[in-house]
XYZ file of C-alpha atoms in Angstrom:
728
model
C 372.468 19.844 216.480
C 372.219 22.040 219.468
C 374.005 21.204 222.459
C 373.648 22.560 226.303
C 376.037 21.898 228.547
C 375.204 20.579 232.185
C 379.130 20.105 233.616
C 379.798 16.565 232.547
C 377.157 16.272 231.033
C 375.349 17.516 227.743
C 372.182 17.764 226.051
C 371.679 17.722 222.508
C 368.991 18.696 220.854
C 368.246 17.806 216.989
C 366.023 19.876 214.875
C 362.723 17.534 215.542
C 362.702 19.577 219.246
C 363.974 15.834 220.909
C 366.330 16.263 223.470
C 368.222 13.533 225.072
C 371.354 13.645 227.714
C 374.477 12.223 226.712
C 377.506 11.448 229.379
C 380.894 12.677 227.298
C 384.373 13.034 228.367
C 385.805 15.681 229.738
C 388.073 17.043 227.466
C 384.818 17.579 224.476
C 383.819 21.257 224.963
C 386.860 22.365 223.846
C 386.937 19.962 221.184
C 383.356 21.037 220.866
C 384.539 24.646 220.773
C 387.215 24.166 218.330
C 384.948 22.750 215.508
C 382.455 25.700 216.484
C 385.005 28.110 215.488
C 385.725 26.328 212.546
C 382.241 25.839 211.838
C 379.845 27.520 209.874
C 375.850 27.047 209.928
C 373.932 26.561 207.259
C 371.382 27.109 208.873
C 369.426 29.420 210.795
C 367.928 29.079 214.278
C 364.438 27.791 214.519
C 361.862 29.832 214.727
C 360.986 28.729 218.596
C 364.543 28.881 219.601
C 363.953 32.065 218.361
C 361.050 33.205 220.026
C 362.519 31.898 223.491
C 362.624 34.255 226.082
C 366.657 35.274 227.253
C 365.814 33.866 230.957
C 364.888 30.079 229.009
C 368.346 30.849 227.420
C 370.299 31.519 229.955
C 371.847 29.600 232.404
C 370.347 28.929 235.337
C 373.252 27.983 237.734
C 376.440 30.220 235.720
C 374.303 32.722 234.151
C 375.585 32.475 230.731
C 373.705 31.916 227.545
C 373.239 28.501 225.396
C 373.322 30.406 222.324
C 376.548 32.234 222.934
C 378.725 31.536 219.874
C 375.654 33.021 218.150
C 375.660 36.144 219.930
C 379.068 36.824 219.760
C 378.844 36.242 215.247
C 375.306 39.065 215.977
C 377.101 41.112 217.658
C 380.422 41.530 215.715
C 378.358 42.059 212.709
C 376.998 44.947 214.263
C 379.907 46.592 215.789
C 381.548 46.502 212.193
C 377.692 47.415 210.843
C 377.892 50.313 213.992
C 381.654 50.837 212.719
C 380.831 51.353 209.276
C 378.089 53.124 209.965
C 379.684 55.514 212.414
C 382.311 56.403 209.661
C 379.721 57.624 207.114
C 378.870 59.900 210.665
C 381.821 60.736 211.108
C 381.538 61.823 207.480
C 378.253 63.366 207.361
C 380.008 65.547 210.932
C 382.594 66.516 207.714
C 379.978 67.844 205.436
C 377.430 69.030 207.757
C 380.173 71.329 209.182
C 381.303 72.391 205.940
C 376.814 72.933 204.987
C 377.151 74.651 207.853
C 379.966 76.847 206.888
C 378.512 77.669 203.808
C 375.050 78.771 205.640
C 376.810 81.369 206.953
C 378.042 82.743 204.215
C 375.241 83.064 202.179
C 373.527 84.817 205.718
C 376.396 86.911 205.871
C 376.314 87.689 201.638
C 372.528 87.735 202.478
C 373.040 90.080 205.468
C 375.394 92.341 203.193
C 372.442 92.553 200.084
C 369.892 93.674 203.075
C 372.116 96.254 204.413
C 373.012 96.997 200.477
C 369.046 96.802 199.951
C 368.657 99.217 202.630
C 371.092 101.603 201.494
C 370.093 102.000 197.783
C 365.972 101.985 199.714
C 367.683 105.565 201.846
C 369.363 106.473 198.357
C 366.257 106.949 196.599
C 364.495 107.882 199.215
C 366.670 111.237 199.371
C 367.086 111.750 195.543
C 362.547 111.349 195.992
C 362.593 114.137 198.102
C 364.784 115.997 196.656
C 363.173 116.033 193.737
C 359.900 116.308 195.523
C 361.831 119.957 197.199
C 362.647 120.440 193.137
C 359.137 119.931 192.472
C 357.857 122.800 194.847
C 360.691 124.930 194.015
C 359.447 124.119 190.617
C 355.106 124.775 191.319
C 356.230 127.341 193.116
C 357.952 129.555 190.573
C 355.179 128.347 188.351
C 352.839 130.413 190.626
C 355.548 133.303 191.028
C 355.516 133.227 187.258
C 351.270 132.323 186.750
C 350.863 135.505 188.919
C 353.569 138.316 187.351
C 351.830 137.533 184.217
C 348.528 138.437 185.168
C 350.023 141.797 187.611
C 352.034 142.142 184.262
C 348.589 142.014 182.154
C 347.101 144.127 184.877
C 349.755 146.770 184.338
C 349.058 146.337 180.705
C 345.889 146.598 180.815
C 345.995 149.748 183.081
C 348.514 151.577 180.906
C 346.896 151.281 178.312
C 343.795 152.749 179.822
C 345.748 154.994 181.060
C 347.374 156.314 177.934
C 343.699 156.282 176.517
C 343.064 158.826 178.936
C 345.386 160.368 178.369
C 344.955 160.775 174.583
C 341.717 162.301 175.568
C 342.843 164.424 177.974
C 345.091 165.972 175.410
C 342.583 166.158 172.741
C 341.113 168.020 174.843
C 343.363 169.985 176.191
C 344.346 170.673 172.435
C 340.606 171.697 172.363
C 340.367 174.063 174.830
C 343.628 175.617 173.513
C 342.189 176.291 170.220
C 339.301 177.414 171.601
C 341.087 180.018 174.847
C 343.437 181.039 171.541
C 339.903 181.672 169.023
C 338.246 183.588 171.892
C 341.520 185.320 171.787
C 341.580 186.309 168.626
C 337.916 186.790 168.532
C 338.539 189.152 171.708
C 341.481 191.071 170.078
C 339.066 191.068 167.352
C 336.550 192.723 169.291
C 338.532 195.179 171.114
C 339.855 196.171 167.605
C 336.789 196.824 166.268
C 335.619 198.254 169.597
C 337.997 200.792 169.828
C 337.146 202.016 165.436
C 333.589 201.945 167.088
C 334.327 204.022 170.876
C 332.283 206.594 169.291
C 329.583 204.649 168.385
C 329.499 202.527 171.551
C 329.260 206.083 173.500
C 325.408 205.923 173.368
C 324.923 201.991 174.287
C 327.098 202.061 177.437
C 325.541 201.402 180.032
C 323.466 199.103 178.687
C 327.209 197.157 177.229
C 328.678 197.965 180.264
C 325.630 195.467 182.419
C 326.140 192.996 179.394
C 329.294 192.674 179.530
C 329.893 192.403 183.649
C 327.033 189.923 183.326
C 329.402 187.871 180.476
C 332.109 188.920 182.018
C 331.046 187.253 185.080
C 330.403 184.365 183.140
C 333.684 184.494 181.375
C 335.493 184.283 184.925
C 333.557 181.492 186.196
C 334.579 179.501 183.577
C 337.760 180.620 183.192
C 338.368 179.735 187.248
C 336.613 176.329 185.681
C 338.923 175.947 182.543
C 341.792 176.299 184.910
C 341.028 174.466 187.660
C 340.102 171.463 184.926
C 344.054 172.546 183.789
C 345.835 172.125 187.204
C 343.736 168.318 187.472
C 344.779 167.971 183.690
C 348.166 168.943 184.728
C 348.250 166.809 187.757
C 347.431 163.641 186.692
C 349.112 163.976 184.071
C 351.680 164.317 185.799
C 351.199 161.121 187.897
C 350.027 159.223 184.823
C 354.350 160.397 183.518
C 355.071 159.021 186.666
C 353.126 155.621 186.396
C 354.181 155.458 183.135
C 357.976 155.876 184.538
C 356.924 152.975 186.950
C 355.159 150.487 184.523
C 358.576 150.947 182.309
C 359.802 149.878 185.405
C 357.900 147.314 185.946
C 358.127 146.154 182.640
C 361.666 145.623 182.364
C 361.510 144.053 185.843
C 358.918 142.106 184.462
C 360.842 141.074 180.700
C 364.285 140.050 183.068
C 362.020 137.762 185.183
C 360.701 136.104 182.706
C 363.715 135.199 180.840
C 364.551 133.916 184.492
C 361.432 131.874 184.044
C 362.126 130.612 180.094
C 365.875 129.719 182.053
C 364.004 127.948 184.706
C 361.223 126.144 182.058
C 364.396 124.935 180.278
C 365.722 124.333 183.178
C 362.656 122.302 184.178
C 362.642 120.750 181.030
C 366.114 118.892 181.732
C 364.808 118.150 184.991
C 361.818 116.288 183.658
C 364.291 114.712 181.664
C 366.486 113.507 184.117
C 363.369 112.502 186.061
C 362.301 110.341 183.309
C 366.135 109.418 183.389
C 365.668 108.287 187.284
C 362.470 106.756 186.958
C 364.215 104.282 184.275
C 366.574 103.428 186.224
C 364.209 102.540 188.986
C 362.663 100.501 187.155
C 366.238 99.250 186.340
C 366.951 98.235 190.205
C 363.084 96.801 190.253
C 364.006 94.605 187.876
C 367.119 93.592 189.370
C 365.571 93.836 193.183
C 363.512 91.046 191.394
C 366.527 89.401 189.798
C 367.222 88.971 193.816
C 364.057 88.154 195.139
C 363.896 85.199 192.015
C 367.662 84.197 193.731
C 366.406 84.592 196.990
C 363.467 82.337 196.195
C 366.161 79.826 194.465
C 368.063 79.694 197.612
C 364.976 79.302 200.124
C 364.398 76.312 197.464
C 368.140 74.488 198.365
C 368.019 75.565 201.649
C 364.234 73.297 201.975
C 366.264 70.560 199.660
C 369.246 71.475 202.664
C 366.530 70.809 205.157
C 364.652 68.045 203.886
C 368.512 66.149 203.744
C 368.881 67.115 207.329
C 365.331 65.235 208.415
C 366.855 62.382 206.785
C 369.696 62.562 208.407
C 367.625 62.508 211.685
C 365.226 60.031 211.008
C 368.658 57.609 209.987
C 370.238 58.803 213.423
C 366.914 57.159 215.259
C 366.992 54.711 213.692
C 369.936 54.231 214.745
C 369.678 55.189 218.166
C 366.735 52.385 217.898
C 369.329 49.911 216.645
C 371.932 50.911 219.495
C 369.102 50.203 221.617
C 367.736 46.971 220.202
C 371.610 45.581 219.950
C 372.120 46.166 224.155
C 369.349 43.721 224.146
C 370.625 41.550 221.324
C 373.916 41.333 222.810
C 372.616 38.018 224.978
C 371.719 37.143 221.632
C 373.108 33.951 219.655
C 375.640 34.711 217.396
C 374.205 32.014 214.000
C 373.258 34.661 211.760
C 376.831 36.201 212.114
C 377.751 35.665 207.924
C 373.640 36.140 206.682
C 373.831 39.548 208.878
C 377.131 39.900 207.220
C 376.020 40.316 203.632
C 372.933 41.756 204.182
C 375.157 44.718 205.941
C 377.793 44.549 202.687
C 374.570 45.291 200.403
C 373.625 47.944 202.741
C 377.069 49.513 202.842
C 376.809 50.087 198.711
C 374.096 50.980 199.348
C 375.286 53.658 201.454
C 378.380 54.323 198.771
C 375.909 55.298 196.341
C 374.301 57.498 198.278
C 377.221 59.271 199.643
C 378.301 59.503 195.457
C 374.974 61.007 194.977
C 374.792 63.666 198.164
C 378.860 64.265 196.817
C 377.151 64.413 193.429
C 374.855 66.953 195.020
C 377.396 69.070 196.769
C 379.455 70.058 193.876
C 376.137 70.793 192.465
C 375.140 73.028 195.299
C 379.048 74.440 194.957
C 378.925 75.396 191.297
C 375.644 76.862 192.352
C 377.017 78.835 194.362
C 379.675 80.160 192.695
C 376.904 81.276 190.252
C 374.947 83.195 192.771
C 378.971 84.687 193.909
C 379.153 85.876 190.637
C 375.874 87.608 190.236
C 376.003 88.960 193.659
C 379.888 90.505 192.044
C 377.556 91.702 189.256
C 374.481 93.577 191.654
C 377.840 95.201 193.643
C 379.264 96.651 190.237
C 375.702 97.814 189.207
C 375.059 99.418 192.886
C 378.603 101.412 192.316
C 377.417 102.459 189.294
C 373.922 103.823 190.765
C 375.707 105.109 193.619
C 378.432 106.945 191.430
C 375.704 108.049 188.981
C 373.077 109.041 192.283
C 376.672 111.269 193.213
C 376.608 113.015 190.357
C 373.193 114.218 190.251
C 373.772 115.050 193.889
C 376.844 117.624 192.579
C 373.999 118.968 189.988
C 371.251 119.681 192.058
C 373.991 121.424 194.695
C 374.765 122.931 191.537
C 371.530 124.103 190.324
C 371.250 125.525 194.418
C 374.170 127.906 194.276
C 373.434 128.901 190.733
C 369.480 129.602 192.536
C 371.322 131.589 195.480
C 373.636 133.169 193.372
C 370.617 134.140 190.488
C 368.507 135.245 193.810
C 370.825 137.356 194.905
C 371.537 139.337 191.771
C 367.545 139.636 191.355
C 367.312 140.885 194.874
C 370.446 143.381 194.363
C 368.944 144.685 190.707
C 365.843 145.262 193.025
C 367.634 146.796 195.147
C 369.458 148.651 192.181
C 365.857 150.305 191.227
C 364.592 150.644 193.960
C 367.121 153.092 195.162
C 366.797 154.814 191.264
C 363.120 155.140 192.208
C 363.299 156.928 194.778
C 365.912 159.647 193.652
C 363.518 159.676 190.463
C 360.678 160.760 193.365
C 362.416 162.400 194.620
C 363.956 164.942 191.969
C 360.109 164.590 191.107
C 358.932 166.306 193.900
C 361.864 169.199 193.513
C 360.321 169.313 189.807
C 356.756 169.443 191.253
C 357.595 172.650 193.590
C 359.280 174.175 190.776
C 356.465 173.703 188.606
C 354.021 174.774 190.908
C 355.820 177.951 192.536
C 356.453 179.402 188.670
C 352.285 178.258 188.206
C 351.528 180.624 191.144
C 353.769 183.639 190.312
C 352.249 183.631 186.872
C 348.587 183.252 187.951
C 349.468 185.842 190.178
C 351.035 187.865 187.362
C 348.495 187.240 185.257
C 345.920 187.939 188.097
C 347.519 191.703 188.150
C 347.424 191.965 184.503
C 343.939 190.590 184.527
C 342.180 192.989 186.990
C 344.319 196.034 184.894
C 342.954 195.011 181.910
C 339.721 194.016 183.882
C 339.818 197.536 185.119
C 340.559 199.741 181.820
C 338.120 197.619 180.120
C 335.787 198.641 182.290
C 336.424 201.661 181.447
C 336.135 202.522 178.468
C 333.649 199.621 178.137
C 331.179 201.901 180.016
C 332.573 204.547 177.098
C 331.979 202.185 174.579
C 329.199 200.175 176.104
C 326.428 202.842 175.913
C 327.577 204.816 172.975
C 327.481 201.091 170.793
C 324.632 199.298 172.984
C 321.812 199.449 169.668
C 324.736 199.055 167.241
C 326.344 195.760 168.500
C 323.183 193.978 169.610
C 323.013 192.195 166.604
C 326.222 190.917 167.129
C 326.181 189.662 170.648
C 323.759 187.592 170.129
C 325.041 186.345 167.296
C 328.129 185.832 170.274
C 325.819 184.446 172.446
C 324.202 181.660 169.581
C 327.648 180.918 169.060
C 328.304 179.991 172.587
C 325.561 178.152 172.929
C 326.635 175.948 169.660
C 329.453 175.417 171.450
C 328.407 174.023 174.249
C 326.308 171.733 172.686
C 329.280 170.813 170.969
C 331.769 170.171 173.756
C 328.472 168.422 175.296
C 328.273 166.425 172.361
C 332.336 165.975 172.473
C 332.147 164.221 175.937
C 328.832 162.336 175.657
C 330.629 160.852 172.801
C 334.395 160.340 174.438
C 332.554 158.580 177.151
C 330.702 156.105 174.913
C 334.324 155.306 173.696
C 334.848 155.359 177.029
C 332.209 152.767 178.238
C 333.039 150.764 174.810
C 336.426 150.152 175.444
C 336.283 149.225 178.428
C 333.156 146.481 177.649
C 336.054 145.526 174.839
C 338.924 144.953 178.339
C 336.026 143.548 180.106
C 335.377 140.722 177.937
C 339.056 140.350 177.196
C 339.949 139.719 180.881
C 336.779 137.338 181.580
C 338.601 135.601 178.282
C 341.989 135.579 179.996
C 340.196 134.592 183.203
C 339.240 131.562 181.110
C 341.946 130.291 179.947
C 344.297 131.366 183.015
C 341.548 128.893 184.656
C 341.438 126.328 182.248
C 345.928 126.266 182.335
C 345.825 125.898 186.237
C 343.164 122.896 185.532
C 345.214 121.362 182.988
C 348.730 122.220 185.273
C 346.652 120.690 189.080
C 345.614 117.158 186.783
C 349.255 117.281 185.858
C 350.189 118.065 189.713
C 347.835 114.842 190.064
C 349.287 112.506 187.740
C 353.144 112.872 189.045
C 351.256 112.564 192.777
C 349.756 109.627 191.766
C 352.389 108.460 189.463
C 355.162 108.917 192.609
C 352.445 107.651 195.468
C 352.313 104.446 193.222
C 356.242 104.571 192.770
C 356.563 104.486 196.988
C 353.838 101.892 197.719
C 355.426 99.701 194.939
C 359.164 100.072 196.928
C 357.321 99.746 200.232
C 355.960 96.373 199.366
C 359.099 95.184 197.645
C 360.694 96.389 201.081
C 357.968 94.057 202.803
C 358.704 90.787 200.647
C 362.408 91.849 201.476
C 361.994 91.860 204.581
C 359.783 88.825 205.288
C 362.009 86.866 203.450
C 364.740 87.425 205.436
C 363.044 87.361 208.301
C 361.821 83.708 206.780
C 366.162 82.757 206.289
C 366.871 83.638 209.586
C 364.331 81.748 210.722
C 364.631 78.725 208.541
C 368.476 79.354 209.653
C 368.352 79.279 213.419
C 366.209 76.437 213.045
C 369.092 74.318 210.659
C 371.138 75.745 213.887
C 369.183 74.032 216.406
C 368.369 71.081 214.040
C 372.216 70.649 214.043
C 372.530 70.809 217.031
C 370.669 68.178 217.777
C 371.922 66.272 215.576
C 375.008 66.915 216.647
C 373.993 65.564 220.567
C 372.657 62.492 219.315
C 375.537 61.634 217.670
C 377.796 62.017 220.761
C 375.382 60.139 222.974
C 375.443 57.715 219.948
C 379.417 57.212 220.042
C 379.130 57.573 223.889
C 376.468 54.811 223.867
C 378.685 52.397 221.096
C 381.277 53.232 223.611
C 379.817 51.719 226.503
C 378.594 49.245 224.759
C 382.024 47.936 223.144
C 383.104 48.605 226.977
C 380.448 45.686 228.215
C 381.146 43.736 224.535
C 385.322 43.450 226.279
C 383.612 42.985 229.717
C 381.521 39.919 228.356
C 384.195 38.770 226.508
C 386.864 38.665 229.993
C 384.235 37.295 231.755
C 383.362 34.143 229.442
C 386.879 33.580 229.042
C 387.451 33.936 232.643
C 384.561 31.732 233.715
C 385.810 29.179 230.880
C 389.234 29.298 231.978
C 388.406 28.210 235.524
C 385.910 25.547 234.205
C 389.171 23.617 232.269
C 391.058 24.086 235.559
C 388.229 22.766 237.737
C 387.798 19.886 235.338
C 391.383 18.955 235.424
C 391.304 19.020 239.075
C 388.685 16.862 239.156
C 390.768 14.489 237.182
C 393.890 14.995 239.349
C 392.195 14.481 242.897
C 389.602 11.241 240.879
C 393.324 9.284 239.639
C 394.923 10.410 243.169
C 391.872 9.409 245.159
C 391.700 5.442 243.315
C 395.247 5.333 243.615
C 394.699 5.401 247.369
C 391.728 3.230 247.113
C 394.305 0.198 245.647
C 396.972 1.349 248.345
C 395.288 1.219 251.126
C 394.194 -2.752 251.145
C 397.838 -3.855 250.319
C 400.394 -1.383 252.007
C 401.361 -1.769 255.948
C 400.683 1.310 258.333
C 404.063 2.734 257.750
C 403.898 3.651 254.179
C 400.378 4.837 254.808
C 401.655 7.730 257.187
C 404.701 8.214 254.727
C 402.300 8.873 252.206
C 399.885 11.694 254.338
C 402.071 14.272 253.368
C 401.232 13.692 249.444
C 397.161 12.835 250.946
C 397.266 16.296 252.611
C 398.886 17.713 249.677
C 395.981 16.386 247.507
C 393.265 16.936 249.718
C 394.876 21.223 249.782
C 395.051 20.983 246.081
C 391.540 19.787 245.984
C 390.556 22.351 248.659
C 392.056 25.264 247.137
C 390.694 24.054 243.488
C 387.188 23.649 245.165
C 387.226 27.512 246.668
C 388.601 28.744 243.656
C 386.034 26.781 241.279
C 383.459 24.579 242.716
C 382.304 27.019 245.557
C 381.203 29.234 243.336
C 378.918 26.644 241.726
C 377.215 25.323 245.183
C 376.310 28.851 246.561
C 374.094 29.286 242.453
C 370.994 27.553 244.289
C 373.087 24.583 245.814
C 373.691 23.138 242.467
C 376.717 20.060 243.452
C 378.833 18.457 240.327
C 378.223 14.566 240.667
C 382.058 13.125 239.936
C 382.808 15.512 242.815
C 380.336 13.822 244.783
C 381.733 10.507 243.606
C 384.748 11.436 245.069
C 384.562 13.346 248.461
C 381.884 10.826 249.578
C 382.546 6.871 249.110
C 379.852 4.646 249.750
C 378.489 4.335 253.289
C 379.376 1.415 255.250
C 377.471 0.155 257.913
C 378.962 0.977 261.061
C 380.238 -1.851 262.479
C 382.598 -1.877 259.036
C 383.472 1.758 259.994
C 385.834 1.086 262.941
C 387.318 -2.262 261.627
C 388.226 -0.462 258.369
C 389.440 2.723 260.615
C 391.743 0.203 262.592
C 393.217 -2.285 259.835
C 394.166 0.300 257.489
C 395.198 3.171 259.666
C 394.472 5.930 257.593
C 392.516 9.151 258.325
C 389.400 9.953 257.042
C 389.186 12.287 254.718
C 386.321 15.234 255.463
C 383.769 16.419 253.835
C 385.141 19.318 251.807
C 381.721 21.713 251.813
C 382.518 24.415 249.053
C 382.358 28.276 250.699
C 379.912 30.272 251.518
C 381.139 33.195 249.607
C 381.201 33.532 245.931
C 384.711 34.696 243.941
C 385.373 38.256 243.250
C 385.265 37.806 239.384
C 382.046 36.463 238.947
C 380.672 39.595 241.976
C 381.886 42.385 239.728
C 381.008 40.770 236.778
C 377.644 40.109 238.018
C 377.771 44.158 239.573
C 378.285 45.067 236.290
C 375.577 43.942 234.679
C 372.961 44.610 236.424
C 374.367 48.225 236.185
C 374.401 47.916 233.030
C 370.662 46.601 232.145
C 369.483 49.718 234.427
C 370.736 52.072 232.184
C 369.717 51.291 229.596
C 366.802 50.663 230.787
C 367.326 53.799 232.151
C 367.510 55.551 228.576
C 364.729 53.719 227.367
């Protein structure tokens, strides 16, 4: 049964949508409201009433909804639900703050990882640069070594050639010395024979003298030639000796250099072993970087999960906003569905509590994951410190090697300077020795020339005498001598040809060996070049891998930064939406309080009006009864009471009924029964006035001005509706 109140008339409708008007006592509303407070509706409102427009549900006179109890109960349910949701959202704010703090800590850790990674990359680049410099130095040393080996080979070959030449010249010198000794012996024997056979030579003196002249001239020319060749051979011998000394010095220097090269090779082997160790360490670091990348991917997945949670929360916030908007318009609707909505909200509360437990479990899992990440980070930091110490050790070793190299270079330079000084001193001493030898040779030559001239003069004088005598005797001997001389010349030419052949054969052999050594050197250089190219390709591959890893780490860090910014923006939006929801909720609470106060005031005013009207009716009935029986004096005495009653009625009208009359000119029927008595004919009016002597009560019209409480409530409701419409 549904009741619609119209002042003292009540419209009652049953479930079949049939309405009938019933006049009920004035105390019925209070009793009905008390019953309705205790009453819990069993059935929901029919769909037709629910589908009715809000204008049809609202009273046209007072502006209050007919289903106000239902609306208040629904509002209370919604307010309770909103309070629960607000509590839940307050907890979510704290969780979001914790998540923000965790995200900030994770971002700081990520930045620290990035800084550590950059420092690692810089250190690796420095190590690579040092490796490259060491490789360049090693290549330069190898080139110098190969160059020195080549020079050594050339010098060895030159030494061999000069030694062979010196042997040949010694052989020729020995031959010439033997020939000269043989000629001297023959000359002495000839002198003896000539001296013994001087008497026999007198006859053939002129002819022999001429022959001896020619022979002496040829001998002189040959002797001069031999002397010149002797001087040339001596000079070449001296040059060869000097070259031998220089070559010995160079060989000693080359031996020292070879020893240094062997030491450098050993250092190179140790450096290569260290390079392999460094490569292994680089691979370990790459594995660690890959592990960190996997950790970052896990963190990204966790961040994606957080994003999904944030999106769900934002969707829930949007749904809450929609619910709030609906609540703003449903604040005018009835309160009959209060119990059912309470049950539904309790179920939703249980679900929310379950969700809360699930979220707490997820948070504990995430905290455990964060602890694992921190442990891994600590392990990575320890490994980084170990790598830093290893790198510092390698740097110190490189510095020590550089210092040793500089010391070796300084010592080599000092040795070279000492050798140069010794060479200069020897060269100066050789120059003095040459000058002394040349002076002695010049003296000996002058002495030999003087002796030769003296002997030639004596020989000429004796020969002239003896040749003429012994010309005929010694013709056969002269012929034999000529034959022997020719044979000697042929032998000398044969020996020279054989020596030249041997030299040519040795030169061809040496050229073949040179060609073979060139081929070997070319093959070795090609193999070394291939090894260098392979090393360069490996270094380039490592650099490209490192660059790719650095780029991937940078891209991941940029993505994480972007996601962090997006999350911070989303969190700010959620916080703003939450503040707006709180403001709207506070506004709705204020509006509810205002509505409750207005309804309470209107109900109180209605009760006061009904009481005042009942009092006025009773007084009027008493006055009517007394007007026919009482005389004028008591009537005049009762004037004060009537005026006081009229004043009270007029005041109550001004307070309560003026509001009803101002709204569309509506009038209460009971008041009209009191203020407007049944009209009498015009002839009876003066009689009644004259007989009774009572003053005629003026018709109390309601004042035109509205009461301040109703105006304020209407104004506030209009402002609230405008605000909601503007927010929508």
